[in-house]
Short mmCIF file of C-alpha atoms in Angstrom, two decimals:
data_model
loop_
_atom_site.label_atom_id
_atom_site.label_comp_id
_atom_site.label_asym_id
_atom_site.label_seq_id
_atom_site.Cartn_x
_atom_site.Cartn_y
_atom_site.Cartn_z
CA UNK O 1 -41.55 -66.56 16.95
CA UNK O 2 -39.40 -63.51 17.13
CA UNK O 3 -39.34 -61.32 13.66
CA UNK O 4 -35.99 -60.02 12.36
CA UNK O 5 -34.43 -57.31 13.44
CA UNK O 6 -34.26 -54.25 11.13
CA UNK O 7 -31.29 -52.77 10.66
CA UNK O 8 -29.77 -49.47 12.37
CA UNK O 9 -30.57 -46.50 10.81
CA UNK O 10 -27.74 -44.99 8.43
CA UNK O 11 -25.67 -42.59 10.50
CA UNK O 12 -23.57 -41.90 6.95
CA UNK O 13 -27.05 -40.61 5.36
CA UNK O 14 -27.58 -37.98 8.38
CA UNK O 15 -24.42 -36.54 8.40
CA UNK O 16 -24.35 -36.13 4.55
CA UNK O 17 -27.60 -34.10 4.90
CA UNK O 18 -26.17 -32.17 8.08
CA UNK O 19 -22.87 -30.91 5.73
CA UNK O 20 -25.05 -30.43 3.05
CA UNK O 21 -27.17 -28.03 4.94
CA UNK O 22 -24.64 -26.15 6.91
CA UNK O 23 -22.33 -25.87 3.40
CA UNK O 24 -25.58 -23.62 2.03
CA UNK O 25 -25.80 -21.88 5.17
CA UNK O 26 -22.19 -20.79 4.58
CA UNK O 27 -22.48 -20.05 1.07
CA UNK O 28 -25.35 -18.05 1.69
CA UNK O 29 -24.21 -15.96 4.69
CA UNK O 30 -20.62 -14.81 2.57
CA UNK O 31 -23.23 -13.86 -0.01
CA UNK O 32 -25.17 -11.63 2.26
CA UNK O 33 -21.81 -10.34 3.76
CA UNK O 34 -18.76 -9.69 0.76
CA UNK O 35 -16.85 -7.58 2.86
CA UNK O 36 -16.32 -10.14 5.58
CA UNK O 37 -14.20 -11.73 3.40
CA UNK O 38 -11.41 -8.74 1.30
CA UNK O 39 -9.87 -11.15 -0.52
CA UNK O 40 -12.97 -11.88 -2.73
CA UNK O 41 -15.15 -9.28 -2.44
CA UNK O 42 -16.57 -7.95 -5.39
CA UNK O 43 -17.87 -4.72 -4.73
CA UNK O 44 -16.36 -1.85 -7.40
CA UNK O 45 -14.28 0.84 -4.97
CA UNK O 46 -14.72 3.67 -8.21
CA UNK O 47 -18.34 3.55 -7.25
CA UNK O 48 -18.12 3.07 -3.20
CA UNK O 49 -18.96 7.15 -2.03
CA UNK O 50 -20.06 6.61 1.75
CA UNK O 51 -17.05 6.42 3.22
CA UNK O 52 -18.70 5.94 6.79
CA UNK O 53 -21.04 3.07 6.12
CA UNK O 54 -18.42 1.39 3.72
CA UNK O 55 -15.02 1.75 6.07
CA UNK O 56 -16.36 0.14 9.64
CA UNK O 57 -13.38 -0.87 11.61
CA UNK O 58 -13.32 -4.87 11.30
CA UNK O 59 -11.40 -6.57 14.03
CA UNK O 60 -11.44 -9.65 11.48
CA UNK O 61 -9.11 -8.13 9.64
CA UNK O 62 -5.64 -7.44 12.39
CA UNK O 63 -5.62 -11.22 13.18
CA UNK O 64 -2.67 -12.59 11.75
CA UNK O 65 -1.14 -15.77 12.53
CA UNK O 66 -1.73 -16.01 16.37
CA UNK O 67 -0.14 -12.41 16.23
CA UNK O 68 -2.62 -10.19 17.89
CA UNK O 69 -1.84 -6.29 17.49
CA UNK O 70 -2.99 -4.21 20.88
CA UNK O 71 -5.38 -1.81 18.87
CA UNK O 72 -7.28 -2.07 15.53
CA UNK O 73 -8.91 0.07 13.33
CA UNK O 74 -8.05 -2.17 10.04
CA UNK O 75 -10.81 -1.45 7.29
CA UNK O 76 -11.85 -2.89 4.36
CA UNK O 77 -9.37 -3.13 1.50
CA UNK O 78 -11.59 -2.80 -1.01
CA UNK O 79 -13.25 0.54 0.39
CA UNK O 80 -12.31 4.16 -0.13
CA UNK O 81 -12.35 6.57 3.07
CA UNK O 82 -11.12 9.63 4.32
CA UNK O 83 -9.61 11.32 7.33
CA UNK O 84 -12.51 13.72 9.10
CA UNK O 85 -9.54 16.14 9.33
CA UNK O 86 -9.86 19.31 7.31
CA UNK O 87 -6.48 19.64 6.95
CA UNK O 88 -6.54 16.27 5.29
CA UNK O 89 -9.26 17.31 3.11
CA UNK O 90 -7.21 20.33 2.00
CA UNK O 91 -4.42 18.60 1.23
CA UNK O 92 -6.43 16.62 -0.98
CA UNK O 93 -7.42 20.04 -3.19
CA UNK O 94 -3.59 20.69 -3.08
CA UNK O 95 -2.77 17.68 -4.63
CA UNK O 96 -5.70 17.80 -7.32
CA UNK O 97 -4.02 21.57 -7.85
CA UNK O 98 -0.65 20.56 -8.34
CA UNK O 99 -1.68 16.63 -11.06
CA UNK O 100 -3.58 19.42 -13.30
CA UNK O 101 -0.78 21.86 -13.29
CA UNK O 102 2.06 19.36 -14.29
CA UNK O 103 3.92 19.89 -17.19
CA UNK O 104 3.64 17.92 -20.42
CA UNK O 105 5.33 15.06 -21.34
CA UNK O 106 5.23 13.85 -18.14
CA UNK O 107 7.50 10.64 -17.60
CA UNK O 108 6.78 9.51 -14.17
CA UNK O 109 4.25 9.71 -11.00
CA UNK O 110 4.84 8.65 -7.97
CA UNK O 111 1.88 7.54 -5.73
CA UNK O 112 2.43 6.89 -2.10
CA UNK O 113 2.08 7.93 1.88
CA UNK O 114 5.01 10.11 4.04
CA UNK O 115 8.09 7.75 2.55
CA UNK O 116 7.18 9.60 -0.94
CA UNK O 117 5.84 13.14 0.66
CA UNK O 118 9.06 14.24 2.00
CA UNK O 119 11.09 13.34 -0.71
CA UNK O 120 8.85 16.71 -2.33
CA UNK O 121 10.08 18.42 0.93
CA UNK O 122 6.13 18.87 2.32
CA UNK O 123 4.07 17.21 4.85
CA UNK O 124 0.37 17.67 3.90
CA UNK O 125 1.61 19.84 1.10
CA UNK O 126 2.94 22.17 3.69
CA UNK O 127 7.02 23.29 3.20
CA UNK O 128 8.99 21.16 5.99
CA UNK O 129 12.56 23.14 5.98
CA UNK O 130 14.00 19.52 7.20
CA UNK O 131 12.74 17.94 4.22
CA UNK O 132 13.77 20.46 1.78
CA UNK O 133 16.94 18.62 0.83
CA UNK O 134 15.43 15.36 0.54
CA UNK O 135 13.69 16.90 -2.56
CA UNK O 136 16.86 18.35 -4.22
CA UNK O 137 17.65 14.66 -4.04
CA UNK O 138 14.12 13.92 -6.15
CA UNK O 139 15.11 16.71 -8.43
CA UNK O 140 18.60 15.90 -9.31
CA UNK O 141 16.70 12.86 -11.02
CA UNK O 142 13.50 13.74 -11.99
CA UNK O 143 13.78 17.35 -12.82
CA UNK O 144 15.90 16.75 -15.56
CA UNK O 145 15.81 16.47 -19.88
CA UNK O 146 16.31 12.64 -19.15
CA UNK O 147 13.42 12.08 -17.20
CA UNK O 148 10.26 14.07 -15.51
CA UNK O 149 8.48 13.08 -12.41
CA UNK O 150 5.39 14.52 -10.23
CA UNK O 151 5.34 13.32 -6.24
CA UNK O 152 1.74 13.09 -5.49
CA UNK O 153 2.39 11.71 -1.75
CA UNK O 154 0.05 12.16 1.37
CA UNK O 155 1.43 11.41 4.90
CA UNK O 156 0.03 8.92 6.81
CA UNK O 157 -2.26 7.52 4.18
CA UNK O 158 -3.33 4.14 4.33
CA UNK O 159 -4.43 2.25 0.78
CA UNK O 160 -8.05 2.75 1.38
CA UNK O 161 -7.05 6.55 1.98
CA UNK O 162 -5.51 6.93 -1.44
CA UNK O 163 -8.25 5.18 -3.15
CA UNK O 164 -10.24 7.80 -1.48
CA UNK O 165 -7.92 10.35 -3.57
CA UNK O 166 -8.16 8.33 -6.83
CA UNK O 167 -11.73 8.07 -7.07
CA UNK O 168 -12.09 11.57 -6.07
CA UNK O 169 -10.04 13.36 -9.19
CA UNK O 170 -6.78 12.73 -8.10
CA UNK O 171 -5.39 12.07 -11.73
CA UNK O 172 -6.99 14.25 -14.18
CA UNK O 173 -7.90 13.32 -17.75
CA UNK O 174 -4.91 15.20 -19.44
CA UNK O 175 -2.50 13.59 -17.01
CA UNK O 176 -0.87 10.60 -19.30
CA UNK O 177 2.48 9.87 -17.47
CA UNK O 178 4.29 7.04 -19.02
CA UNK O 179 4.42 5.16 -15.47
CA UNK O 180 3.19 5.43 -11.73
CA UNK O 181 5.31 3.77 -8.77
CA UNK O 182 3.43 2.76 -5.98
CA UNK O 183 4.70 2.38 -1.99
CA UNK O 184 1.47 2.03 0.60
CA UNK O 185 0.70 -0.17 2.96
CA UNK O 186 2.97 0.60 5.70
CA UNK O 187 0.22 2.36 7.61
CA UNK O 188 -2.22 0.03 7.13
CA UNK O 189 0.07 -2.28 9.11
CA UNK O 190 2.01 0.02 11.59
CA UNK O 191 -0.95 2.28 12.53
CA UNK O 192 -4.66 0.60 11.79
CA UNK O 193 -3.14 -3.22 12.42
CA UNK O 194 -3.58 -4.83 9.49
CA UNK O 195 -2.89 -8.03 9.05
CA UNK O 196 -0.48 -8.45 6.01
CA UNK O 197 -3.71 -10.48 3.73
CA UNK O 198 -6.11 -7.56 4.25
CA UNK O 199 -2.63 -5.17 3.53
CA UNK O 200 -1.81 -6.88 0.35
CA UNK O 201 -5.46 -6.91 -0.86
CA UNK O 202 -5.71 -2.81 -0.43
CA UNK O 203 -2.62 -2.75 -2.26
CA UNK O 204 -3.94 -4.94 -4.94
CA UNK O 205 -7.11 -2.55 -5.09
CA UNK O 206 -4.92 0.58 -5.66
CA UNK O 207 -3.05 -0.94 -8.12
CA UNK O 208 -6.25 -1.93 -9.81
CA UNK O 209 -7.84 1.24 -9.62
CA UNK O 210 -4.69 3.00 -11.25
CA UNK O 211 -4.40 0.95 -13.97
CA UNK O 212 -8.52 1.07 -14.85
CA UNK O 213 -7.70 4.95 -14.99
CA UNK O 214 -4.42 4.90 -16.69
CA UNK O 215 -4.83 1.94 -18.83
CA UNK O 216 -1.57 2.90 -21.18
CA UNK O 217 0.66 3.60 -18.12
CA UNK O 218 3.69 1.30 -16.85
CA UNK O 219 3.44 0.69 -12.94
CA UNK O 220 6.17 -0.39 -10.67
CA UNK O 221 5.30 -1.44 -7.49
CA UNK O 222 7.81 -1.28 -4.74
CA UNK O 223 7.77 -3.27 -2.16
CA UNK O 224 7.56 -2.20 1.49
CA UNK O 225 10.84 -0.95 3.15
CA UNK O 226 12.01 -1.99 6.69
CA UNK O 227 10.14 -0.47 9.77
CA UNK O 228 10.44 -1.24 13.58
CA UNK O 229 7.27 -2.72 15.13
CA UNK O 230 7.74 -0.24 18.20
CA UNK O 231 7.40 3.04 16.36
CA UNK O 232 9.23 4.55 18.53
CA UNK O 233 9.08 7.97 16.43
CA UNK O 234 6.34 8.89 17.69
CA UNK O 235 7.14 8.97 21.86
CA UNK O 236 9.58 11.37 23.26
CA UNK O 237 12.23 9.05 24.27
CA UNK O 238 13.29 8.01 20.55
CA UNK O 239 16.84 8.09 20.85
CA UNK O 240 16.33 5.95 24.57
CA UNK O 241 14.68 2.92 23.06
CA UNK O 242 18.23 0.38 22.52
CA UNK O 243 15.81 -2.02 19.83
CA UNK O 244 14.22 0.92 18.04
CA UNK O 245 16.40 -0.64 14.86
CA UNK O 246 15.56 -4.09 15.45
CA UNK O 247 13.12 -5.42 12.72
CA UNK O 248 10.20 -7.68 13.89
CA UNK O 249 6.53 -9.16 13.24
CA UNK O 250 5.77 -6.10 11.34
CA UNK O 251 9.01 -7.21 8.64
CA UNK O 252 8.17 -10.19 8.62
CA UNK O 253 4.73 -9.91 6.94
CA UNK O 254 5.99 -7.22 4.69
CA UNK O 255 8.44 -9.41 3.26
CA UNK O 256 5.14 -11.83 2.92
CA UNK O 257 3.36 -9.06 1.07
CA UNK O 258 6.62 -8.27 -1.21
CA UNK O 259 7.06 -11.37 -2.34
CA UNK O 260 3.35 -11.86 -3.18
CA UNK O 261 3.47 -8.38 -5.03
CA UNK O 262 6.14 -9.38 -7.28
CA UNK O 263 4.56 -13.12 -8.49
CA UNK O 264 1.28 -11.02 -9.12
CA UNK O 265 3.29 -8.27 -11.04
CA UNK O 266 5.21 -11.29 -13.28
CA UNK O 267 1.19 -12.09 -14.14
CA UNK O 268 0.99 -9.00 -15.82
CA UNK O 269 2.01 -6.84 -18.56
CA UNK O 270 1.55 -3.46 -17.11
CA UNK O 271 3.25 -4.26 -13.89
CA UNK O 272 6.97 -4.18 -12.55
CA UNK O 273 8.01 -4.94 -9.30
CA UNK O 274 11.09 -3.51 -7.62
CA UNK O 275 12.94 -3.90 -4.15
CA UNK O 276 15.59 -1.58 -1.98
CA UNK O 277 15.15 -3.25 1.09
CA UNK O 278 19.02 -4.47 1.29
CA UNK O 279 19.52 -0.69 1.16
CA UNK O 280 18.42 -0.19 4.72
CA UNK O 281 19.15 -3.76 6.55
CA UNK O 282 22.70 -4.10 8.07
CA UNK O 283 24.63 -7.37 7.01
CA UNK O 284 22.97 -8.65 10.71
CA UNK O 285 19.15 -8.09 10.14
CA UNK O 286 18.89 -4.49 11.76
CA UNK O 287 17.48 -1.17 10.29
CA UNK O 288 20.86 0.89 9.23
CA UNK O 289 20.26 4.01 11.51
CA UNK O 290 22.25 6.15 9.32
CA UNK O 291 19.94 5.80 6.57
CA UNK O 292 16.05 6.03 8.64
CA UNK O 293 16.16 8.67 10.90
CA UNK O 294 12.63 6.79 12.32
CA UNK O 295 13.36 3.27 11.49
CA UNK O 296 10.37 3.82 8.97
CA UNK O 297 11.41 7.03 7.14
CA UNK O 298 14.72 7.34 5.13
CA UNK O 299 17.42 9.81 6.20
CA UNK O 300 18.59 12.08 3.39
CA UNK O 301 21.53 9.46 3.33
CA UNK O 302 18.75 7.08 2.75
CA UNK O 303 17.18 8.73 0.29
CA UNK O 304 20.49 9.85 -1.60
CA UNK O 305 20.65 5.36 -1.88
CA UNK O 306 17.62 4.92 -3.22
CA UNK O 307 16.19 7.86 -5.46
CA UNK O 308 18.99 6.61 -7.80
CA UNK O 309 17.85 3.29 -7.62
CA UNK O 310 14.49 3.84 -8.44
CA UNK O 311 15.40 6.37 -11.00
CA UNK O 312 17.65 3.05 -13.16
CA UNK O 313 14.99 0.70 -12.49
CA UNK O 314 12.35 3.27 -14.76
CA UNK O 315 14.65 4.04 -17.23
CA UNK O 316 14.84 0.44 -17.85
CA UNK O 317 10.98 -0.26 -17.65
CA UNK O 318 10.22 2.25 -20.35
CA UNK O 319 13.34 2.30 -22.23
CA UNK O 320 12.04 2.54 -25.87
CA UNK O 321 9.55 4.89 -25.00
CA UNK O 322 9.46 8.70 -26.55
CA UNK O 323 11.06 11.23 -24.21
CA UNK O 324 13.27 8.25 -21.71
CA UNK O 325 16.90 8.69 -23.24
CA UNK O 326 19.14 5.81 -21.70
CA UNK O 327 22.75 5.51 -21.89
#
């Protein structure tokens, strides 16, 4: 007499154990390791002060969308660092000199890398004769009984560099502008290789940081302006390369990042959102050469477009407010 066969052991139990497990693995490992992932981590940048064990280059973070950039030196988001140059380190002081000696009422601030520097006429707070009309340009609108602004710019900053600034006394105490525009991120892309998540995260974190400091200020964020993927400003054979106006991979994922900085912005109160990309595209997609002498900087044509620009989208944000007179 042969006895019954037992049934096959559940494969359906196994596996549910085997998902279970690895799902706690997973959980456990992101736990051990926030700044794997920049889009949650959790970690307060105000209180991040080792800017070498906290800013580790993280190939992770340049992969975007089977689009591999040929170097990378991305960081964190969420971290603060600095440039080992001293010159960098002085220009910081500078910067602190010149936020603690601006005048009262102060209307506006603008925070940002080389696109906002030269429009003060410096580079690393230096006098750049070929900039110097690009700031009578700033002036003509912001030096004026209408309105008062402060450039507080640092070439080739990246948003983990200016969080650097921020958390190291940038804006002083006394220093209660009624807003702050913000433009970074174009290095984080262009020279560290970025991918346009980790991009929009650092952005997200400087925005953050300036609002936890200057609770009571407006701040309108403007989104990233055209720029060839080539950078052919920096070889010698500039005015050689025939696409150094064509717009690319790099456009693409800053029109990505744009359009994710303006739904955030509609979230909240304190935040405006503002674009002057048309400003610099030709009707056909390329970078108008007569108004970026770099396809990433503006000419002084480009900057005689867009300072006015800028200057009627704030006097709409904080119309109402003491000292803003709008016709």
């Amino acid at each position: 007499m042969t006895s019954p066969s037992l049934p096959p052991p559940s494969t359906s139990f196994g596996k549910r154990h085997i998902f279970a497990i690895l799902f706690v693995a997973i959980v456990y490992i992101l736990g051990q390791h926030p700044r794997n992932n920049p889009l949650t981590t959790t970690r307060d940048p105000e209180r991040s002060t080792d800017p070498l064990l906290i800013a580790a280059p993280n190939p992770l973070l340049c992969q975007d969308d089977g689009y591999q950039v040929a170097h990378c030196s991305c960081r964190d988001p969420a971290a603060a660092y600095m440039y080992k140059r001293q010159v960098w380190r002085a220009h910081h002081q500078r910067m602190k000199q010149v936020a603690a000696a601006a005048p009262s009422p102060l209307d506006v601030v603008f925070l940002g890398d080389s696109i906002f520097e030269r429009l003060n006429g410096t580079r690393m707070n230096g006098h750049q004769p070929a900039y110097l009309a690009n700031k009578r340009v700033f002036d003509q609108y912001f030096q004026t009984d209408r309105m008062k602004g402060l450039i507080l710019g640092s070439s080739g900053d990246t948003t983990g560099h200016f969080l650097w600034h921020l958390q190291n006394g940038l804006l002083p105490e006394a220093m209660q502008p009624k807003a702050f525009v913000i433009l970074l991120g174009t290095n984080n892309m262009g020279r560290d290789g970025c991918n346009k998540r980790t991009t929009l995260a650092g952005i997200l974190q400087v925005i953050h940081v300036v609002h936890r400091q200057k609770p009571d200020a407006m701040i309108l964020v403007h989104g990233l302006l055209p720029c060839n993927d080539q950078k052919p400003f920096r070889g010698p054979d500039y005015n050689e390369l025939e696409n150094r106006f064509t717009l690319g991979k790099q456009w693409e994922n800053s029109l990505w990042i744009n359009a994710e900085l303006k739904k955030t912005c509609n979230l909240m109160k304190f935040c405006a959102y503002m674009d002057s990309g048309d400003i610099f595209i030709t009707p056909d997609g390329r970078i108008q050469d007569d108004r970026m002498v770099d396809s990433m900087h503006p000419s002084l044509e480009g900057y005689k477009m867009w300072v006015p620009r800028i200057a009627g989208r704030l006097e709409l944000l904080l119309k109402g407010k003491s000292g803003i007179r709008v016709r």
